[in-house]
Amino acid sequence: MLVLSRKKGESIIIGDNIELKVLGVDGEQVKLGIIAPKTVTIHRKEVFEEIQRQNKEALVVNADLLEQLKKYK
Amino acid sequence: MKINSNFLGEVEIVEQDILLFEHGLMGLEEYKKFVLLPLDVDLPIILLQSTECAEISFILAFPYAFKSDYHFDLSEDDKEQLQIEKEEDVMAYVIITFKEPFEKSTLNLLAPVVININKKLGKQIVLHDKDYPLRYPVPTLKGSGK
């Protein structure tokens, strides 16, 4: 892992079109600003992983489900 | 054209109805083409079926039937990606994680599926600035949601 130290207001550039800026530091919390092309999706990692897991759990695996759903009105 | 669905068997679809999810769904990014298929049930739900893989399908719910005050704004970037010009272009669904019995199921209100029905483009978005849960318990429908 590449490790860089940055101060508030300083940035790093990833590739030639992504900028990650340290906007502020408050105790254990770091506020980051990200400038990236619209095609780059940005997520909080733990949220992204949870949604990935939830999507996989939501996959319809059971073909009997339709019969079960028909019971509900 | 015919596609296979593990859930519904062989289904005849119109090619023009195929929705393109450029980024797929999170965790299943390799599947990009889906169709919406109606389900013969008395619940406000619909099937999102991959046209590329019979095993990949989700049950989507019309969120307002389950949570009438569900609300979010699309970011300008999402509008652009989905080529949304007017509100009527947009359909919003949430993914159900089905549990038996149905009352134990949950709705993913945090990451809804947004579809431009005219341009046939879809995307799962994350509502970063909302407090909507990933696993919202399905409330009982009191007949009003249908």
PDB file of N, CA and C in Angstrom, chain A:
ATOM      1  N   MET A   1       0.841  -1.201   0.000  1.00  0.00           N
ATOM      2  CA  MET A   1       0.000   0.000   0.000  1.00  0.00           C
ATOM      3  C   MET A   1       0.873   1.248   0.000  1.00  0.00           C
ATOM      4  N   LEU A   2       0.526   2.147  -0.862  1.00  0.00           N
ATOM      5  CA  LEU A   2       1.237   3.424  -0.898  1.00  0.00           C
ATOM      6  C   LEU A   2       0.694   4.306   0.230  1.00  0.00           C
ATOM      7  N   VAL A   3       1.570   4.864   1.010  1.00  0.00           N
ATOM      8  CA  VAL A   3       1.131   5.709   2.128  1.00  0.00           C
ATOM      9  C   VAL A   3       1.656   7.130   1.924  1.00  0.00           C
ATOM     10  N   LEU A   4       0.762   8.084   1.931  1.00  0.00           N
ATOM     11  CA  LEU A   4       1.148   9.483   1.765  1.00  0.00           C
ATOM     12  C   LEU A   4       0.584  10.300   2.921  1.00  0.00           C
ATOM     13  N   SER A   5       1.348  11.255   3.399  1.00  0.00           N
ATOM     14  CA  SER A   5       0.813  12.163   4.424  1.00  0.00           C
ATOM     15  C   SER A   5       0.331  13.440   3.746  1.00  0.00           C
ATOM     16  N   ARG A   6      -0.853  13.877   4.141  1.00  0.00           N
ATOM     17  CA  ARG A   6      -1.424  15.099   3.578  1.00  0.00           C
ATOM     18  C   ARG A   6      -1.943  15.981   4.701  1.00  0.00           C
ATOM     19  N   LYS A   7      -1.885  17.269   4.479  1.00  0.00           N
ATOM     20  CA  LYS A   7      -2.463  18.206   5.448  1.00  0.00           C
ATOM     21  C   LYS A   7      -3.833  18.640   4.948  1.00  0.00           C
ATOM     22  N   LYS A   8      -4.581  19.251   5.832  1.00  0.00           N
ATOM     23  CA  LYS A   8      -5.885  19.789   5.447  1.00  0.00           C
ATOM     24  C   LYS A   8      -5.730  20.717   4.232  1.00  0.00           C
ATOM     25  N   GLY A   9      -6.589  20.528   3.257  1.00  0.00           N
ATOM     26  CA  GLY A   9      -6.549  21.360   2.054  1.00  0.00           C
ATOM     27  C   GLY A   9      -5.666  20.789   0.961  1.00  0.00           C
ATOM     28  N   GLU A  10      -4.868  19.779   1.295  1.00  0.00           N
ATOM     29  CA  GLU A  10      -4.002  19.174   0.286  1.00  0.00           C
ATOM     30  C   GLU A  10      -4.717  18.005  -0.405  1.00  0.00           C
ATOM     31  N   SER A  11      -4.220  17.664  -1.568  1.00  0.00           N
ATOM     32  CA  SER A  11      -4.871  16.638  -2.393  1.00  0.00           C
ATOM     33  C   SER A  11      -3.889  15.565  -2.816  1.00  0.00           C
ATOM     34  N   ILE A  12      -4.454  14.488  -3.302  1.00  0.00           N
ATOM     35  CA  ILE A  12      -3.662  13.578  -4.130  1.00  0.00           C
ATOM     36  C   ILE A  12      -4.424  13.386  -5.437  1.00  0.00           C
ATOM     37  N   ILE A  13      -3.694  13.060  -6.464  1.00  0.00           N
ATOM     38  CA  ILE A  13      -4.296  12.801  -7.774  1.00  0.00           C
ATOM     39  C   ILE A  13      -4.104  11.321  -8.095  1.00  0.00           C
ATOM     40  N   ILE A  14      -5.181  10.657  -8.460  1.00  0.00           N
ATOM     41  CA  ILE A  14      -5.107   9.247  -8.857  1.00  0.00           C
ATOM     42  C   ILE A  14      -5.363   9.181 -10.356  1.00  0.00           C
ATOM     43  N   GLY A  15      -4.466   8.541 -11.070  1.00  0.00           N
ATOM     44  CA  GLY A  15      -4.575   8.542 -12.532  1.00  0.00           C
ATOM     45  C   GLY A  15      -4.448   9.984 -12.993  1.00  0.00           C
ATOM     46  N   ASP A  16      -5.172  10.362 -14.041  1.00  0.00           N
ATOM     47  CA  ASP A  16      -5.075  11.763 -14.438  1.00  0.00           C
ATOM     48  C   ASP A  16      -6.390  12.500 -14.248  1.00  0.00           C
ATOM     49  N   ASN A  17      -7.359  11.815 -13.603  1.00  0.00           N
ATOM     50  CA  ASN A  17      -8.637  12.523 -13.506  1.00  0.00           C
ATOM     51  C   ASN A  17      -9.388  12.310 -12.192  1.00  0.00           C
ATOM     52  N   ILE A  18      -8.724  11.780 -11.187  1.00  0.00           N
ATOM     53  CA  ILE A  18      -9.391  11.652  -9.895  1.00  0.00           C
ATOM     54  C   ILE A  18      -8.581  12.414  -8.843  1.00  0.00           C
ATOM     55  N   GLU A  19      -9.275  13.319  -8.160  1.00  0.00           N
ATOM     56  CA  GLU A  19      -8.614  14.086  -7.111  1.00  0.00           C
ATOM     57  C   GLU A  19      -9.281  13.798  -5.776  1.00  0.00           C
ATOM     58  N   LEU A  20      -8.455  13.514  -4.799  1.00  0.00           N
ATOM     59  CA  LEU A  20      -8.936  13.217  -3.458  1.00  0.00           C
ATOM     60  C   LEU A  20      -8.357  14.272  -2.529  1.00  0.00           C
ATOM     61  N   LYS A  21      -9.246  15.067  -1.920  1.00  0.00           N
ATOM     62  CA  LYS A  21      -8.784  16.206  -1.134  1.00  0.00           C
ATOM     63  C   LYS A  21      -9.175  16.038   0.332  1.00  0.00           C
ATOM     64  N   VAL A  22      -8.252  16.342   1.199  1.00  0.00           N
ATOM     65  CA  VAL A  22      -8.552  16.333   2.635  1.00  0.00           C
ATOM     66  C   VAL A  22      -9.187  17.679   2.991  1.00  0.00           C
ATOM     67  N   LEU A  23     -10.469  17.637   3.329  1.00  0.00           N
ATOM     68  CA  LEU A  23     -11.175  18.892   3.614  1.00  0.00           C
ATOM     69  C   LEU A  23     -11.041  19.288   5.079  1.00  0.00           C
ATOM     70  N   GLY A  24     -10.921  18.277   5.919  1.00  0.00           N
ATOM     71  CA  GLY A  24     -10.806  18.606   7.335  1.00  0.00           C
ATOM     72  C   GLY A  24     -10.581  17.371   8.178  1.00  0.00           C
ATOM     73  N   VAL A  25     -10.059  17.587   9.353  1.00  0.00           N
ATOM     74  CA  VAL A  25      -9.832  16.487  10.286  1.00  0.00           C
ATOM     75  C   VAL A  25     -10.421  16.898  11.621  1.00  0.00           C
ATOM     76  N   ASP A  26     -11.256  16.012  12.170  1.00  0.00           N
ATOM     77  CA  ASP A  26     -11.874  16.313  13.455  1.00  0.00           C
ATOM     78  C   ASP A  26     -11.752  15.069  14.318  1.00  0.00           C
ATOM     79  N   GLY A  27     -10.754  15.055  15.196  1.00  0.00           N
ATOM     80  CA  GLY A  27     -10.508  13.864  16.012  1.00  0.00           C
ATOM     81  C   GLY A  27     -10.186  12.673  15.130  1.00  0.00           C
ATOM     82  N   GLU A  28     -11.027  11.639  15.206  1.00  0.00           N
ATOM     83  CA  GLU A  28     -10.779  10.431  14.423  1.00  0.00           C
ATOM     84  C   GLU A  28     -11.403  10.503  13.038  1.00  0.00           C
ATOM     85  N   GLN A  29     -12.131  11.582  12.782  1.00  0.00           N
ATOM     86  CA  GLN A  29     -12.844  11.664  11.506  1.00  0.00           C
ATOM     87  C   GLN A  29     -12.123  12.527  10.503  1.00  0.00           C
ATOM     88  N   VAL A  30     -11.995  11.995   9.293  1.00  0.00           N
ATOM     89  CA  VAL A  30     -11.375  12.741   8.205  1.00  0.00           C
ATOM     90  C   VAL A  30     -12.443  13.027   7.167  1.00  0.00           C
ATOM     91  N   LYS A  31     -12.569  14.258   6.785  1.00  0.00           N
ATOM     92  CA  LYS A  31     -13.548  14.607   5.757  1.00  0.00           C
ATOM     93  C   LYS A  31     -12.832  14.719   4.419  1.00  0.00           C
ATOM     94  N   LEU A  32     -13.281  13.902   3.460  1.00  0.00           N
ATOM     95  CA  LEU A  32     -12.625  13.849   2.153  1.00  0.00           C
ATOM     96  C   LEU A  32     -13.532  14.418   1.078  1.00  0.00           C
ATOM     97  N   GLY A  33     -12.942  15.119   0.153  1.00  0.00           N
ATOM     98  CA  GLY A  33     -13.673  15.557  -1.038  1.00  0.00           C
ATOM     99  C   GLY A  33     -13.105  14.813  -2.235  1.00  0.00           C
ATOM    100  N   ILE A  34     -13.996  14.342  -3.090  1.00  0.00           N
ATOM    101  CA  ILE A  34     -13.537  13.550  -4.228  1.00  0.00           C
ATOM    102  C   ILE A  34     -14.032  14.183  -5.516  1.00  0.00           C
ATOM    103  N   ILE A  35     -13.120  14.426  -6.415  1.00  0.00           N
ATOM    104  CA  ILE A  35     -13.500  14.903  -7.746  1.00  0.00           C
ATOM    105  C   ILE A  35     -13.131  13.793  -8.720  1.00  0.00           C
ATOM    106  N   ALA A  36     -14.139  13.260  -9.400  1.00  0.00           N
ATOM    107  CA  ALA A  36     -13.884  12.128 -10.290  1.00  0.00           C
ATOM    108  C   ALA A  36     -14.851  12.198 -11.460  1.00  0.00           C
ATOM    109  N   PRO A  37     -14.514  11.549 -12.574  1.00  0.00           N
ATOM    110  CA  PRO A  37     -15.462  11.500 -13.698  1.00  0.00           C
ATOM    111  C   PRO A  37     -16.760  10.826 -13.273  1.00  0.00           C
ATOM    112  N   LYS A  38     -17.828  11.178 -13.962  1.00  0.00           N
ATOM    113  CA  LYS A  38     -19.151  10.659 -13.590  1.00  0.00           C
ATOM    114  C   LYS A  38     -19.238   9.140 -13.698  1.00  0.00           C
ATOM    115  N   THR A  39     -18.395   8.563 -14.526  1.00  0.00           N
ATOM    116  CA  THR A  39     -18.445   7.114 -14.720  1.00  0.00           C
ATOM    117  C   THR A  39     -17.841   6.353 -13.552  1.00  0.00           C
ATOM    118  N   VAL A  40     -17.134   7.079 -12.676  1.00  0.00           N
ATOM    119  CA  VAL A  40     -16.526   6.422 -11.516  1.00  0.00           C
ATOM    120  C   VAL A  40     -17.514   6.471 -10.359  1.00  0.00           C
ATOM    121  N   THR A  41     -17.929   5.306  -9.887  1.00  0.00           N
ATOM    122  CA  THR A  41     -18.846   5.311  -8.751  1.00  0.00           C
ATOM    123  C   THR A  41     -18.041   5.293  -7.458  1.00  0.00           C
ATOM    124  N   ILE A  42     -18.539   6.019  -6.498  1.00  0.00           N
ATOM    125  CA  ILE A  42     -17.828   6.154  -5.225  1.00  0.00           C
ATOM    126  C   ILE A  42     -18.770   5.757  -4.098  1.00  0.00           C
ATOM    127  N   HIS A  43     -18.323   4.868  -3.249  1.00  0.00           N
ATOM    128  CA  HIS A  43     -19.155   4.415  -2.139  1.00  0.00           C
ATOM    129  C   HIS A  43     -18.322   4.329  -0.871  1.00  0.00           C
ATOM    130  N   ARG A  44     -18.998   4.462   0.256  1.00  0.00           N
ATOM    131  CA  ARG A  44     -18.366   4.077   1.512  1.00  0.00           C
ATOM    132  C   ARG A  44     -18.202   2.562   1.453  1.00  0.00           C
ATOM    133  N   LYS A  45     -16.995   2.087   1.738  1.00  0.00           N
ATOM    134  CA  LYS A  45     -16.703   0.674   1.493  1.00  0.00           C
ATOM    135  C   LYS A  45     -17.630  -0.270   2.248  1.00  0.00           C
ATOM    136  N   GLU A  46     -17.864  -0.004   3.531  1.00  0.00           N
ATOM    137  CA  GLU A  46     -18.666  -0.947   4.308  1.00  0.00           C
ATOM    138  C   GLU A  46     -20.110  -0.968   3.820  1.00  0.00           C
ATOM    139  N   VAL A  47     -20.592   0.181   3.342  1.00  0.00           N
ATOM    140  CA  VAL A  47     -21.959   0.251   2.807  1.00  0.00           C
ATOM    141  C   VAL A  47     -22.032  -0.533   1.503  1.00  0.00           C
ATOM    142  N   PHE A  48     -21.037  -0.321   0.644  1.00  0.00           N
ATOM    143  CA  PHE A  48     -20.979  -1.008  -0.645  1.00  0.00           C
ATOM    144  C   PHE A  48     -20.969  -2.523  -0.448  1.00  0.00           C
ATOM    145  N   GLU A  49     -20.143  -2.979   0.486  1.00  0.00           N
ATOM    146  CA  GLU A  49     -20.039  -4.431   0.717  1.00  0.00           C
ATOM    147  C   GLU A  49     -21.339  -5.005   1.267  1.00  0.00           C
ATOM    148  N   GLU A  50     -21.988  -4.220   2.116  1.00  0.00           N
ATOM    149  CA  GLU A  50     -23.262  -4.687   2.673  1.00  0.00           C
ATOM    150  C   GLU A  50     -24.334  -4.792   1.598  1.00  0.00           C
ATOM    151  N   ILE A  51     -24.345  -3.819   0.681  1.00  0.00           N
ATOM    152  CA  ILE A  51     -25.332  -3.862  -0.404  1.00  0.00           C
ATOM    153  C   ILE A  51     -25.032  -5.041  -1.326  1.00  0.00           C
ATOM    154  N   GLN A  52     -23.758  -5.285  -1.601  1.00  0.00           N
ATOM    155  CA  GLN A  52     -23.386  -6.449  -2.418  1.00  0.00           C
ATOM    156  C   GLN A  52     -23.915  -7.731  -1.791  1.00  0.00           C
ATOM    157  N   ARG A  53     -23.702  -7.852  -0.492  1.00  0.00           N
ATOM    158  CA  ARG A  53     -24.169  -9.052   0.228  1.00  0.00           C
ATOM    159  C   ARG A  53     -25.683  -9.170   0.176  1.00  0.00           C
ATOM    160  N   GLN A  54     -26.337  -8.035   0.372  1.00  0.00           N
ATOM    161  CA  GLN A  54     -27.805  -8.044   0.391  1.00  0.00           C
ATOM    162  C   GLN A  54     -28.359  -8.426  -0.977  1.00  0.00           C
ATOM    163  N   ASN A  55     -27.748  -7.903  -2.035  1.00  0.00           N
ATOM    164  CA  ASN A  55     -28.189  -8.257  -3.392  1.00  0.00           C
ATOM    165  C   ASN A  55     -28.075  -9.755  -3.612  1.00  0.00           C
ATOM    166  N   LYS A  56     -26.975 -10.328  -3.173  1.00  0.00           N
ATOM    167  CA  LYS A  56     -26.788 -11.769  -3.385  1.00  0.00           C
ATOM    168  C   LYS A  56     -27.815 -12.570  -2.576  1.00  0.00           C
ATOM    169  N   GLU A  57     -28.100 -12.054  -1.385  1.00  0.00           N
ATOM    170  CA  GLU A  57     -29.095 -12.734  -0.561  1.00  0.00           C
ATOM    171  C   GLU A  57     -30.494 -12.619  -1.176  1.00  0.00           C
ATOM    172  N   ALA A  58     -30.717 -11.524  -1.899  1.00  0.00           N
ATOM    173  CA  ALA A  58     -32.044 -11.275  -2.470  1.00  0.00           C
ATOM    174  C   ALA A  58     -32.284 -12.048  -3.762  1.00  0.00           C
ATOM    175  N   LEU A  59     -31.229 -12.629  -4.329  1.00  0.00           N
ATOM    176  CA  LEU A  59     -31.401 -13.395  -5.565  1.00  0.00           C
ATOM    177  C   LEU A  59     -32.472 -14.449  -5.347  1.00  0.00           C
ATOM    178  N   VAL A  60     -33.359 -14.541  -6.313  1.00  0.00           N
ATOM    179  CA  VAL A  60     -34.452 -15.495  -6.183  1.00  0.00           C
ATOM    180  C   VAL A  60     -33.912 -16.877  -6.533  1.00  0.00           C
ATOM    181  N   VAL A  61     -33.743 -17.692  -5.540  1.00  0.00           N
ATOM    182  CA  VAL A  61     -33.168 -19.013  -5.802  1.00  0.00           C
ATOM    183  C   VAL A  61     -34.232 -20.104  -5.800  1.00  0.00           C
ATOM    184  N   ASN A  62     -35.359 -19.764  -5.219  1.00  0.00           N
ATOM    185  CA  ASN A  62     -36.358 -20.780  -4.977  1.00  0.00           C
ATOM    186  C   ASN A  62     -37.530 -20.640  -5.959  1.00  0.00           C
ATOM    187  N   ALA A  63     -37.660 -21.608  -6.854  1.00  0.00           N
ATOM    188  CA  ALA A  63     -38.730 -21.540  -7.858  1.00  0.00           C
ATOM    189  C   ALA A  63     -40.112 -21.750  -7.238  1.00  0.00           C
ATOM    190  N   ASP A  64     -40.156 -22.287  -6.031  1.00  0.00           N
ATOM    191  CA  ASP A  64     -41.452 -22.467  -5.339  1.00  0.00           C
ATOM    192  C   ASP A  64     -41.994 -21.159  -4.777  1.00  0.00           C
ATOM    193  N   LEU A  65     -41.137 -20.152  -4.817  1.00  0.00           N
ATOM    194  CA  LEU A  65     -41.493 -18.877  -4.208  1.00  0.00           C
ATOM    195  C   LEU A  65     -42.780 -18.296  -4.790  1.00  0.00           C
ATOM    196  N   LEU A  66     -42.963 -18.467  -6.082  1.00  0.00           N
ATOM    197  CA  LEU A  66     -44.151 -17.908  -6.721  1.00  0.00           C
ATOM    198  C   LEU A  66     -45.426 -18.476  -6.092  1.00  0.00           C
ATOM    199  N   GLU A  67     -45.421 -19.767  -5.851  1.00  0.00           N
ATOM    200  CA  GLU A  67     -46.586 -20.401  -5.217  1.00  0.00           C
ATOM    201  C   GLU A  67     -46.810 -19.811  -3.827  1.00  0.00           C
ATOM    202  N   GLN A  68     -45.706 -19.573  -3.115  1.00  0.00           N
ATOM    203  CA  GLN A  68     -45.831 -18.984  -1.779  1.00  0.00           C
ATOM    204  C   GLN A  68     -46.388 -17.566  -1.860  1.00  0.00           C
ATOM    205  N   LEU A  69     -45.899 -16.820  -2.850  1.00  0.00           N
ATOM    206  CA  LEU A  69     -46.339 -15.430  -2.979  1.00  0.00           C
ATOM    207  C   LEU A  69     -47.816 -15.331  -3.346  1.00  0.00           C
ATOM    208  N   LYS A  70     -48.296 -16.331  -4.062  1.00  0.00           N
ATOM    209  CA  LYS A  70     -49.707 -16.310  -4.471  1.00  0.00           C
ATOM    210  C   LYS A  70     -50.653 -16.394  -3.277  1.00  0.00           C
ATOM    211  N   LYS A  71     -50.116 -16.865  -2.161  1.00  0.00           N
ATOM    212  CA  LYS A  71     -50.950 -16.992  -0.959  1.00  0.00           C
ATOM    213  C   LYS A  71     -51.244 -15.635  -0.326  1.00  0.00           C
ATOM    214  N   TYR A  72     -50.394 -14.646  -0.652  1.00  0.00           N
ATOM    215  CA  TYR A  72     -50.529 -13.367   0.045  1.00  0.00           C
ATOM    216  C   TYR A  72     -51.377 -12.386  -0.732  1.00  0.00           C
ATOM    217  N   LYS A  73     -52.232 -11.735   0.000  1.00  0.00           N
ATOM    218  CA  LYS A  73     -53.080 -10.729  -0.627  1.00  0.00           C
ATOM    219  C   LYS A  73     -52.991  -9.448   0.163  1.00  0.00           C
TER     220      LYS A  73
END
